[in-house]
mmCIF file of C-alpha atoms in Angstrom:
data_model
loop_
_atom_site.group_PDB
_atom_site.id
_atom_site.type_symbol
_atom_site.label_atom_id
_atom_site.label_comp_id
_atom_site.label_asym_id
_atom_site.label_seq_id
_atom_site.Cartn_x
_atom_site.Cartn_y
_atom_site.Cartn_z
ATOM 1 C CA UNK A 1 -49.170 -115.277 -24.662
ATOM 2 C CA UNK A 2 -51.506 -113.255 -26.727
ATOM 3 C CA UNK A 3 -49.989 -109.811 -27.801
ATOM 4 C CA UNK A 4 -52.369 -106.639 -25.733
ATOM 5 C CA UNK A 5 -54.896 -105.588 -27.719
ATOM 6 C CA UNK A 6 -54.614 -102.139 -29.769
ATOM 7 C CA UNK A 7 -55.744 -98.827 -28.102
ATOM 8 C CA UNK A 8 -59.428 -98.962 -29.736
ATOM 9 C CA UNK A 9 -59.228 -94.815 -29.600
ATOM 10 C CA UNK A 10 -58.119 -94.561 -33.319
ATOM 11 C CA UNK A 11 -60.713 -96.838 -34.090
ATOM 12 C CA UNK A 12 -63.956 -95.623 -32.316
ATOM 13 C CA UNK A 13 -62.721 -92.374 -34.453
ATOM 14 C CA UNK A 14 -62.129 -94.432 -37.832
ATOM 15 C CA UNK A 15 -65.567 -96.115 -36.792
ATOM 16 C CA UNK A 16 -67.370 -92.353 -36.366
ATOM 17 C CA UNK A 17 -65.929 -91.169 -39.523
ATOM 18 C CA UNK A 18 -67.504 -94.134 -41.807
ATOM 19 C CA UNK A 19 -70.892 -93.833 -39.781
ATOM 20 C CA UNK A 20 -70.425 -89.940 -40.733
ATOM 21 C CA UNK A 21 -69.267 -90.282 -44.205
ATOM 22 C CA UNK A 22 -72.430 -93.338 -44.881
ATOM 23 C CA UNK A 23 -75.128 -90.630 -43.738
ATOM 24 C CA UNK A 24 -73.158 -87.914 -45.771
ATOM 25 C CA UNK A 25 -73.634 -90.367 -49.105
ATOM 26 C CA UNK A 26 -76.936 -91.153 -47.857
ATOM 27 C CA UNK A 27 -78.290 -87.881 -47.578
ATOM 28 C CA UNK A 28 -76.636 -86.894 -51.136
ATOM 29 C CA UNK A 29 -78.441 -89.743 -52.835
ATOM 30 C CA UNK A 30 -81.815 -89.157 -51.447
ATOM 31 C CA UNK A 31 -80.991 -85.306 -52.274
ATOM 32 C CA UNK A 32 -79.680 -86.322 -56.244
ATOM 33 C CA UNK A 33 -82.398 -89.072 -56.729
ATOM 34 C CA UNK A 34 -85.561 -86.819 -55.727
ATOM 35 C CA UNK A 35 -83.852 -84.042 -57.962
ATOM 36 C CA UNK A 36 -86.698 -83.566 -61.202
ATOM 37 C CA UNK A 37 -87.961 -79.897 -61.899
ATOM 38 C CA UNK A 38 -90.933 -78.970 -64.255
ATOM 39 C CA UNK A 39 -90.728 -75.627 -65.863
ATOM 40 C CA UNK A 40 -93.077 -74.051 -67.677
ATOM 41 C CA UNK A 41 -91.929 -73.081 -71.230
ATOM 42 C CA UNK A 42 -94.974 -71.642 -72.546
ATOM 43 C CA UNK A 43 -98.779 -71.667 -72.235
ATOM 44 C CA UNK A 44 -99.492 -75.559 -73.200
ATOM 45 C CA UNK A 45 -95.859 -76.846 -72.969
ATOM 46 C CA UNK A 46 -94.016 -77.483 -70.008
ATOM 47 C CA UNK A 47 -89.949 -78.944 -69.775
ATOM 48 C CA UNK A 48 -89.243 -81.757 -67.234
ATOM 49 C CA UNK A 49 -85.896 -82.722 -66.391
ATOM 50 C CA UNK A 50 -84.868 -85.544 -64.276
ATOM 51 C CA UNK A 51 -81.829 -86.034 -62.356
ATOM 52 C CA UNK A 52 -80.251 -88.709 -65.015
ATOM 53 C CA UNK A 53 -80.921 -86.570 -67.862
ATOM 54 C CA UNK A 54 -78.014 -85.026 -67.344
ATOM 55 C CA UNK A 55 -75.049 -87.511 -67.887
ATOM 56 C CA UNK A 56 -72.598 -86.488 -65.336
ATOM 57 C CA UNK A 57 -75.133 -86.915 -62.520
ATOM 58 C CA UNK A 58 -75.318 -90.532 -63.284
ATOM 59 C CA UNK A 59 -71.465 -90.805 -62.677
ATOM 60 C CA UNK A 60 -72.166 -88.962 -59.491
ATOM 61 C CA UNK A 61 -74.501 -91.448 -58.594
ATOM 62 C CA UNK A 62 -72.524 -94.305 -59.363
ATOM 63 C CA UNK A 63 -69.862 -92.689 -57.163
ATOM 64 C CA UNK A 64 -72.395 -92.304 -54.385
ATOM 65 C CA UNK A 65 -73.579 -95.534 -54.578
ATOM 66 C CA UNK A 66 -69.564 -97.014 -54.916
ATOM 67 C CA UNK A 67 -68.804 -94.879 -51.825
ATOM 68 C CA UNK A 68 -71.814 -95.937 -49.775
ATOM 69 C CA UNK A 69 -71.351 -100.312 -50.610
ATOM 70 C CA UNK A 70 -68.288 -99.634 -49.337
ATOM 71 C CA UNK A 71 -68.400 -97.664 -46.494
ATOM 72 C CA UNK A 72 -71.110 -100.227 -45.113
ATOM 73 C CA UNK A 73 -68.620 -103.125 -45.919
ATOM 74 C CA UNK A 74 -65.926 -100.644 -43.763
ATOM 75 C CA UNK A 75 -67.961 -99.856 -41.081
ATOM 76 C CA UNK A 76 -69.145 -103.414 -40.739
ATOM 77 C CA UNK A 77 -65.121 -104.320 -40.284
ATOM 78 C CA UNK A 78 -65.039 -101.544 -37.954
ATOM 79 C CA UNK A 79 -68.062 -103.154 -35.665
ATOM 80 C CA UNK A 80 -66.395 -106.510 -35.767
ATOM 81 C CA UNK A 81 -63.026 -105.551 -35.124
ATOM 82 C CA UNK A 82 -64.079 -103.271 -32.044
ATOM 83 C CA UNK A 83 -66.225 -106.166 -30.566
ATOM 84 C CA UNK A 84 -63.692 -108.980 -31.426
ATOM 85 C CA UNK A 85 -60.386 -106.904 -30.899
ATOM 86 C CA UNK A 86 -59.525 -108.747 -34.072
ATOM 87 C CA UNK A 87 -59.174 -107.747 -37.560
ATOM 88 C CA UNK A 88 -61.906 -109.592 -40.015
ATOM 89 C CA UNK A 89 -58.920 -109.616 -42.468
ATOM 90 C CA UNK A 90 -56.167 -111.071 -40.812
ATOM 91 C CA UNK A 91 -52.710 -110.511 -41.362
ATOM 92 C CA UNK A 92 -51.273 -107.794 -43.790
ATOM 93 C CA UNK A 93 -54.004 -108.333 -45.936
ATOM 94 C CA UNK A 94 -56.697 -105.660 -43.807
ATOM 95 C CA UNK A 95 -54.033 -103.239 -43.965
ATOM 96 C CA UNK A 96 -53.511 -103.700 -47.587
ATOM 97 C CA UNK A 97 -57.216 -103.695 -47.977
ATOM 98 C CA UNK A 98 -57.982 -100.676 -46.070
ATOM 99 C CA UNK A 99 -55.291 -98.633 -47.897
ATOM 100 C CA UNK A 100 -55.750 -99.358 -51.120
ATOM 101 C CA UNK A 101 -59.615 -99.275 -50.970
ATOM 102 C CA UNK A 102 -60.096 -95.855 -48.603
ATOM 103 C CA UNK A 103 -57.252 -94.390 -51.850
ATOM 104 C CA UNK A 104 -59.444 -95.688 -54.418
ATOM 105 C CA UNK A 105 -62.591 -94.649 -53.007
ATOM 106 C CA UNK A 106 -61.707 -91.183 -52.095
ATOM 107 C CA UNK A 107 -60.684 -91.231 -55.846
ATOM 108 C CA UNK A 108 -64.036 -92.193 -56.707
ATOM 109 C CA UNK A 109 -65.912 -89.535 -54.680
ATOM 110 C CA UNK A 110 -63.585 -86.475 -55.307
ATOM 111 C CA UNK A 111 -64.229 -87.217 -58.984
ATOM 112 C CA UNK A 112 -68.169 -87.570 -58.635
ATOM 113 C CA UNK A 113 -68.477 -84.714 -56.692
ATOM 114 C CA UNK A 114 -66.159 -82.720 -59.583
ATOM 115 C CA UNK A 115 -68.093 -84.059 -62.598
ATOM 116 C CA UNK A 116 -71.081 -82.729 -60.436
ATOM 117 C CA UNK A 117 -70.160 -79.414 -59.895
ATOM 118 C CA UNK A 118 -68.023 -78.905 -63.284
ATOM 119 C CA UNK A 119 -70.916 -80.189 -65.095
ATOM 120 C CA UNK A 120 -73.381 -78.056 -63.151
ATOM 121 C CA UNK A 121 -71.800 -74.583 -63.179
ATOM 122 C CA UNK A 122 -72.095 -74.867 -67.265
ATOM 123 C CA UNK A 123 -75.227 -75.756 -67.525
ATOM 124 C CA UNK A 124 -76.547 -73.673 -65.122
ATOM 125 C CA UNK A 125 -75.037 -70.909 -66.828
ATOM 126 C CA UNK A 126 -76.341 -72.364 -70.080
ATOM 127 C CA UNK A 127 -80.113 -71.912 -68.986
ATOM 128 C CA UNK A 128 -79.918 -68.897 -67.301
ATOM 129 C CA UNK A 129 -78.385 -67.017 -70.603
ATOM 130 C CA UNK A 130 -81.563 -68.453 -72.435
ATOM 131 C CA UNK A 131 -83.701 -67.296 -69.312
ATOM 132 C CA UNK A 132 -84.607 -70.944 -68.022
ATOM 133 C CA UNK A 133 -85.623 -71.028 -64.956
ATOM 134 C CA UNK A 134 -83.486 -74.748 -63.653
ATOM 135 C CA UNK A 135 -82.465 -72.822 -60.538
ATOM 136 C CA UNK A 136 -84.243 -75.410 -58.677
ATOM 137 C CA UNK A 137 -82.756 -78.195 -60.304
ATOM 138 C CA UNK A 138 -79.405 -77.400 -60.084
ATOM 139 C CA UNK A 139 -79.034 -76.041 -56.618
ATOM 140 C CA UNK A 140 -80.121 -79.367 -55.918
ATOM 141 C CA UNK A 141 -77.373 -81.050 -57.710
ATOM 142 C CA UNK A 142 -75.359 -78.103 -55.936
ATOM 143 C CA UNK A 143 -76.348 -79.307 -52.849
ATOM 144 C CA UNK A 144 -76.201 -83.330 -53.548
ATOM 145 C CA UNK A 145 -72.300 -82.601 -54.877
ATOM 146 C CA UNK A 146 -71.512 -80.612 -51.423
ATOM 147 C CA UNK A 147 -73.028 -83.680 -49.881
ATOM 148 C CA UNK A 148 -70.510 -86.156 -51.584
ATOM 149 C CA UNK A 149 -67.984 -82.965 -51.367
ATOM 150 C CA UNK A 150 -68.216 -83.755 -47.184
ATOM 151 C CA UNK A 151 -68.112 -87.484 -48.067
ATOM 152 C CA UNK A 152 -65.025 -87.051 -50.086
ATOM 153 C CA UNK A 153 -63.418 -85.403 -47.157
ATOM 154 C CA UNK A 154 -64.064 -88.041 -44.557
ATOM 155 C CA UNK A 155 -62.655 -90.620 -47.387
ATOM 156 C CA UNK A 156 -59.839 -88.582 -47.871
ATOM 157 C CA UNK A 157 -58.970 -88.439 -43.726
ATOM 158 C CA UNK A 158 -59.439 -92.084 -43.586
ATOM 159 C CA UNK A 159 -57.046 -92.789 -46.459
ATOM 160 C CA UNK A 160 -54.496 -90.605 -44.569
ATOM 161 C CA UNK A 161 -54.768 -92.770 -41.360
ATOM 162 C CA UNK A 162 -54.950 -96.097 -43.135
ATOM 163 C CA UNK A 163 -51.874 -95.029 -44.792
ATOM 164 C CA UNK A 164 -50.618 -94.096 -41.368
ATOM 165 C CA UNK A 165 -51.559 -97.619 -40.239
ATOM 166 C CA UNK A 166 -49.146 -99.206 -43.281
ATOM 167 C CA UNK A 167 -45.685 -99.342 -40.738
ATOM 168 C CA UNK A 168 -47.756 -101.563 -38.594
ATOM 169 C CA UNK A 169 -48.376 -104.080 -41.210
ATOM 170 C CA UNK A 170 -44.615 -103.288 -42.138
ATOM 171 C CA UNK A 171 -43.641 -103.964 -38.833
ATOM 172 C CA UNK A 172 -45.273 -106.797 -38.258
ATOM 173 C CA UNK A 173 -43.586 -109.019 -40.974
ATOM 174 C CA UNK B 1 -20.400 -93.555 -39.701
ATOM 175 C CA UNK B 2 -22.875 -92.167 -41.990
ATOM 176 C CA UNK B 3 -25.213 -94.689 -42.412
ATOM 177 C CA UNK B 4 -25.391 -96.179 -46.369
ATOM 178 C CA UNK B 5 -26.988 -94.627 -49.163
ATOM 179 C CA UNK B 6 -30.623 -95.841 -49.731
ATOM 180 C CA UNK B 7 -31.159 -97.595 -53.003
ATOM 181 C CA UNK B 8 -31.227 -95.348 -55.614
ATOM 182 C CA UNK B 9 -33.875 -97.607 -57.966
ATOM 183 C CA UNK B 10 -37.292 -96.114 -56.719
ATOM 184 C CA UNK B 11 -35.683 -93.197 -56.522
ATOM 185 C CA UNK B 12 -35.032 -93.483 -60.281
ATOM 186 C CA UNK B 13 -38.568 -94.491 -60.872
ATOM 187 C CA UNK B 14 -39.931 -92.358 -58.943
ATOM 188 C CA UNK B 15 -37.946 -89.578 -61.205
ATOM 189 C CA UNK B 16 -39.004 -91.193 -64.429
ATOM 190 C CA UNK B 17 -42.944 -90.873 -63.421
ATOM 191 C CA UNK B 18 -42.487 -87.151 -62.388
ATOM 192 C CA UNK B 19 -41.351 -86.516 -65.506
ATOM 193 C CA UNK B 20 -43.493 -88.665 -67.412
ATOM 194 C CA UNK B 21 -46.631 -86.670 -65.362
ATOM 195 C CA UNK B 22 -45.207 -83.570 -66.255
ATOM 196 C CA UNK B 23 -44.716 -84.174 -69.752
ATOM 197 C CA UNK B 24 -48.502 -85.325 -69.981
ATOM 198 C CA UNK B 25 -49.718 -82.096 -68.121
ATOM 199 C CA UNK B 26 -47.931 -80.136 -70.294
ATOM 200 C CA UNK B 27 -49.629 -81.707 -73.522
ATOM 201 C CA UNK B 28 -52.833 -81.395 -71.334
ATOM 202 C CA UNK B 29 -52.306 -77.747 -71.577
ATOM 203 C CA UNK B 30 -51.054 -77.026 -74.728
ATOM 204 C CA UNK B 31 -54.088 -79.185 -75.533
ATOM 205 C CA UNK B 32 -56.219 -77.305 -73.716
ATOM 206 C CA UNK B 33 -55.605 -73.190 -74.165
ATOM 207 C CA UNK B 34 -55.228 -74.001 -78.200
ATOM 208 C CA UNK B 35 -58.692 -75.268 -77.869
ATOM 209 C CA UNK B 36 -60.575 -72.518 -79.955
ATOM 210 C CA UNK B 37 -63.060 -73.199 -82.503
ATOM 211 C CA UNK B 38 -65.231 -71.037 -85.283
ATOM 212 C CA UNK B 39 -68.553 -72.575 -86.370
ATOM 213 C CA UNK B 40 -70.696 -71.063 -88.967
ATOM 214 C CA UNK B 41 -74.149 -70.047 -87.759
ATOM 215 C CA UNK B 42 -75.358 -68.904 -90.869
ATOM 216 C CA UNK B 43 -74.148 -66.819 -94.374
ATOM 217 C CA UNK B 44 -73.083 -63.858 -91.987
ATOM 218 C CA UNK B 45 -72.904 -64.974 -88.528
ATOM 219 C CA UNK B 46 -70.433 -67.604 -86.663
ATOM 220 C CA UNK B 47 -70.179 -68.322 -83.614
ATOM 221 C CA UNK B 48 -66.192 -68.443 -81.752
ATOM 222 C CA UNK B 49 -65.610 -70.488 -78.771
ATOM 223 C CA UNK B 50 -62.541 -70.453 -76.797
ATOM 224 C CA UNK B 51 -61.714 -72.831 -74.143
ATOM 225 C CA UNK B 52 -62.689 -70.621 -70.899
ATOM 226 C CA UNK B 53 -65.992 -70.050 -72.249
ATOM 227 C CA UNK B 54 -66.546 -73.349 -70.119
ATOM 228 C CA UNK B 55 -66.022 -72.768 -66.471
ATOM 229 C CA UNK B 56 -65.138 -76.334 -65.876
ATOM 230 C CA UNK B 57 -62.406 -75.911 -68.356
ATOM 231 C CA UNK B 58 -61.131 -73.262 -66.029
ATOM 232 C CA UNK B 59 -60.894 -75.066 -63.442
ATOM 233 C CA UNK B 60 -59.151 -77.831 -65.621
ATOM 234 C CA UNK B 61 -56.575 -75.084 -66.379
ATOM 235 C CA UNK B 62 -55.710 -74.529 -63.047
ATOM 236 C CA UNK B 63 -55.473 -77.831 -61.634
ATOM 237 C CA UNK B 64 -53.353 -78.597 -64.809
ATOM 238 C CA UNK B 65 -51.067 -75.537 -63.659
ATOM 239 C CA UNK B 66 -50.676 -76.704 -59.953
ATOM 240 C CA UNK B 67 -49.706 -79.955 -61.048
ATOM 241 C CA UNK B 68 -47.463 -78.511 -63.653
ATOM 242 C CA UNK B 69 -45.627 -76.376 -60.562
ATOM 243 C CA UNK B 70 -46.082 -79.304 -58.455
ATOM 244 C CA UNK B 71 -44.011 -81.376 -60.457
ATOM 245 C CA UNK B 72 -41.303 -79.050 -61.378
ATOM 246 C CA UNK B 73 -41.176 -78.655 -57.332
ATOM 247 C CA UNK B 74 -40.716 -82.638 -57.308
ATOM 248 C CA UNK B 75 -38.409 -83.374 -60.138
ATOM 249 C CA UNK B 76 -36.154 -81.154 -58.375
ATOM 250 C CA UNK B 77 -35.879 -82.744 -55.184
ATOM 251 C CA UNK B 78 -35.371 -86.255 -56.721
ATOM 252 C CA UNK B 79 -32.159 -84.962 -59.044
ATOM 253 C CA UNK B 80 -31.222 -82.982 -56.111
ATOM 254 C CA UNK B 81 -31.593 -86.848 -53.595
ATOM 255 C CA UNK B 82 -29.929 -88.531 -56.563
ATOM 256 C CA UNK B 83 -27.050 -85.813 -57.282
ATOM 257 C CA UNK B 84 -26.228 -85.962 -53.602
ATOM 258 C CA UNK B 85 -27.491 -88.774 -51.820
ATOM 259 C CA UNK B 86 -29.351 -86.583 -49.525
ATOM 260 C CA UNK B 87 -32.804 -85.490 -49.460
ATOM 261 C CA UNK B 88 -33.461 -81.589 -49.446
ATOM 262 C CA UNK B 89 -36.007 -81.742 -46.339
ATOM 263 C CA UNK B 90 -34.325 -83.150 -44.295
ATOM 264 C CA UNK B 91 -35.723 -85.855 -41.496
ATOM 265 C CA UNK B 92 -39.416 -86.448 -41.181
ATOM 266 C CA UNK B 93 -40.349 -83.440 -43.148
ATOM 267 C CA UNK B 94 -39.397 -84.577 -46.463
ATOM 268 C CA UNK B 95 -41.786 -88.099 -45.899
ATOM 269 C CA UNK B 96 -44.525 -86.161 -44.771
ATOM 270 C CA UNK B 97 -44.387 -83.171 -47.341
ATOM 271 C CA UNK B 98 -44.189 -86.026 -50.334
ATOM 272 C CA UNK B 99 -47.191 -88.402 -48.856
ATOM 273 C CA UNK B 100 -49.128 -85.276 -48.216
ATOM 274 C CA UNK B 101 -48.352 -83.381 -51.272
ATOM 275 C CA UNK B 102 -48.665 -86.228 -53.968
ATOM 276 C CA UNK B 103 -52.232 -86.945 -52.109
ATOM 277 C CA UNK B 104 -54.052 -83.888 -52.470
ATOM 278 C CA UNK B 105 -52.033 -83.202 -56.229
ATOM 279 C CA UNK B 106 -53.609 -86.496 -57.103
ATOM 280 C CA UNK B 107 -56.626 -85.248 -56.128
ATOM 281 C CA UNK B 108 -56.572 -82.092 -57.745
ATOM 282 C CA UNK B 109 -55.675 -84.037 -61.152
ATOM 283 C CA UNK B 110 -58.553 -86.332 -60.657
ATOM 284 C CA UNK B 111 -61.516 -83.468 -59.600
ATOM 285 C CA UNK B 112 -59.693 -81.704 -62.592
ATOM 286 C CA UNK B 113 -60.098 -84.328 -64.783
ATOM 287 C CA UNK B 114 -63.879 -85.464 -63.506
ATOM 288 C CA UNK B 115 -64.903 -82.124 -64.251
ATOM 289 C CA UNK B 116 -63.305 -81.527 -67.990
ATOM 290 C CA UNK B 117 -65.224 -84.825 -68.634
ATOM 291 C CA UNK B 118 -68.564 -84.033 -66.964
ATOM 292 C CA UNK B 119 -69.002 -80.842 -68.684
ATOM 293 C CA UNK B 120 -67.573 -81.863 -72.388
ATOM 294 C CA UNK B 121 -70.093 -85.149 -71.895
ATOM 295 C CA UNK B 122 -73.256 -83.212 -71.012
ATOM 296 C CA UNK B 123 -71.948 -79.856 -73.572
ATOM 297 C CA UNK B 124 -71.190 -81.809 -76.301
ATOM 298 C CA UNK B 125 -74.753 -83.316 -75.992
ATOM 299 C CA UNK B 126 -76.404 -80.403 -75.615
ATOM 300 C CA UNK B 127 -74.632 -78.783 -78.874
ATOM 301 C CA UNK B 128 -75.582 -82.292 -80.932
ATOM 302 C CA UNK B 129 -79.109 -81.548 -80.133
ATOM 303 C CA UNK B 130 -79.296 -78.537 -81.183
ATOM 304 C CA UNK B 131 -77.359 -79.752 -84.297
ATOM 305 C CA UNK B 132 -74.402 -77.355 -83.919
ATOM 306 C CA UNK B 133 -71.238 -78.929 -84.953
ATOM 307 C CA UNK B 134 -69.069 -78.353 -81.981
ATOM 308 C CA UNK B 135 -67.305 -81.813 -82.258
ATOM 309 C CA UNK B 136 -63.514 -80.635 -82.857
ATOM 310 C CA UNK B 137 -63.688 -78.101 -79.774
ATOM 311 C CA UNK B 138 -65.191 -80.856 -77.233
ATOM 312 C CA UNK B 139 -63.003 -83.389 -78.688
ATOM 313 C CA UNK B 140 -59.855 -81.527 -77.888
ATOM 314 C CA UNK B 141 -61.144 -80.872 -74.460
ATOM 315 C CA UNK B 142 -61.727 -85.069 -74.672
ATOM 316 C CA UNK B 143 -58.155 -85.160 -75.305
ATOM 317 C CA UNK B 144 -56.905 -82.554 -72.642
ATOM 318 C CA UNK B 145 -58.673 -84.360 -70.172
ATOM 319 C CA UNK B 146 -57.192 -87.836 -71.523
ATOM 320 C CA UNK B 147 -53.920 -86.770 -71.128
ATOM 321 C CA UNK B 148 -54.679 -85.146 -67.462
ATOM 322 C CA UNK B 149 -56.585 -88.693 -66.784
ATOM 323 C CA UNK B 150 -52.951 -90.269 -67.441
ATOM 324 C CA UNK B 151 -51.114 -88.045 -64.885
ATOM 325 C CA UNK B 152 -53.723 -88.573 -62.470
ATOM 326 C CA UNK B 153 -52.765 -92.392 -62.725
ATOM 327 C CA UNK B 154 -48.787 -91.334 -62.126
ATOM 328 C CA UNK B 155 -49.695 -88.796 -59.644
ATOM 329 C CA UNK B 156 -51.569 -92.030 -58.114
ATOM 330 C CA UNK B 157 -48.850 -94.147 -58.295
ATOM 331 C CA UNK B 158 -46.585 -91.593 -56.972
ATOM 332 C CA UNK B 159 -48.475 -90.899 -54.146
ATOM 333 C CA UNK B 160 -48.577 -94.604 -53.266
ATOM 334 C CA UNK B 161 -44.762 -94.876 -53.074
ATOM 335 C CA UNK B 162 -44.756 -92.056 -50.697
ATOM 336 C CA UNK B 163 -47.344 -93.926 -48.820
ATOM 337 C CA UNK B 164 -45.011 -96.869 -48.481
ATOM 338 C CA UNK B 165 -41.992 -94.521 -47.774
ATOM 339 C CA UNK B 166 -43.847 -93.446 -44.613
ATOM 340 C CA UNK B 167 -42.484 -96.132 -42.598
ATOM 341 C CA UNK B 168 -38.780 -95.281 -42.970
ATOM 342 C CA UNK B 169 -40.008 -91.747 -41.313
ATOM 343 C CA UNK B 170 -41.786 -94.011 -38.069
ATOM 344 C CA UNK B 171 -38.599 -96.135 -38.082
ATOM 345 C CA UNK B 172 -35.843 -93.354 -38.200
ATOM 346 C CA UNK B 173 -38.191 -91.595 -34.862
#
């Protein structure tokens, strides 16, 4: 006889929190991406700056777009193993999977969103004391690093329950 | 009957990493608050920059001192578990105040580390342009972070192994 199926409570919640976190990464992409401010420096001259001109924003966009592959490759799992009761990854192996990756990944964001706000704060701080007027700029990558700062979080609670879900995988060999 | 003693060989490594991640955070600091530097601006003038004249390296700082603490705290209870066999939290507390702790240290080490690299990256590029010869300051700050990057990886490590300990806390409920 077939073993009862696992209370799918913890996982519609799992499932919620990688739907959340994806829009979260989503939304701090679009924000980081669209993130280019011309300034006026004088009469004929004018300063454009671009979201990648700053180097730390392109690790926070590698970390976004990290975060978002693989929360679509987790929430995909999610889908499959709510409609199938089954796990995609069978045996200890999802477990395994799911707790190293959801470590790794919250890794990955916390540190984006870090380089994003160390480097920003500086720089910031940089242009104002030579009375440049980025404000725009950066309270954009302000609000793109908050983004992936929410992200992080949800990465970081589904790291704690996938390491919560270890003793099944334990138990089960 | 009191039950055996638990192996005392992960409990050995587990010692030898908290060590070995304090011994790196305290070269990430000595690193660190030494990291002053004068540079000529001209026949009279020179300009003197001290490490928290970044804000990022601030932050650095700190999560370089929580670790530091955090460690201490932790080196303690593994000589105290291997001096008597016992652990000083007794019951589930101990599991849970490890798996929890060593997460969000590792995570402080890794924003900490994310940011001393995003703003020395972007700083040390903005100070080549503008053909000031900053190298030896944002170089040590390179190195601080280095040195915080490896006790992030222990402070990983460690924070797996208290992952994997959780199930002796589920089995002994």
């Amino acid at each position: 006889m077939a073993p009862p199926p696992p209370s799918t409570t913890p996982q519609v919640i799992t499932l919620v929190l990688k739907v959340f976190m994806f829009a979260l990464l989503l939304a701090s992409l679009i924000v980081l991406v669209t993130d280019t401010t011309t300034v006026p420096l004088d009469v004929i001259f004018e300063l454009k700056v671009h979201f990648d001109d700053v180097y730390a924003y392109r690790y926070v966009l590698a970390s976004i777009i990290i975060g978002l592959v693989y929360s679509l490759l987790q929430t995909a799992f999610s889908l499959y193993h709510l409609a199938t009761g089954n796990r995609l990854i069978s045996g200890d192996g999802g477990f395994v999977f799911d707790f190293y990756g959801d470590k790794v990944l919250s890794y990955v964001m916390a540190t984006g969103c870090a380089a994003g706000f160390g480097a920003t704060k500086d720089l910031k701080a940089l242009a104002d004391a030579r009375k440049l007027d980025f404000d725009d700029y950066f309270n954009k990558a302000y609000a793109s690093a908050s983004l992936l700062l929410l992200a992080f979080l949800c990465a970081a609670v589904l790291s704690v329950f996938s390491s919560y879900a270890l003793p099944k995988m334990v138990n089960e060999s």
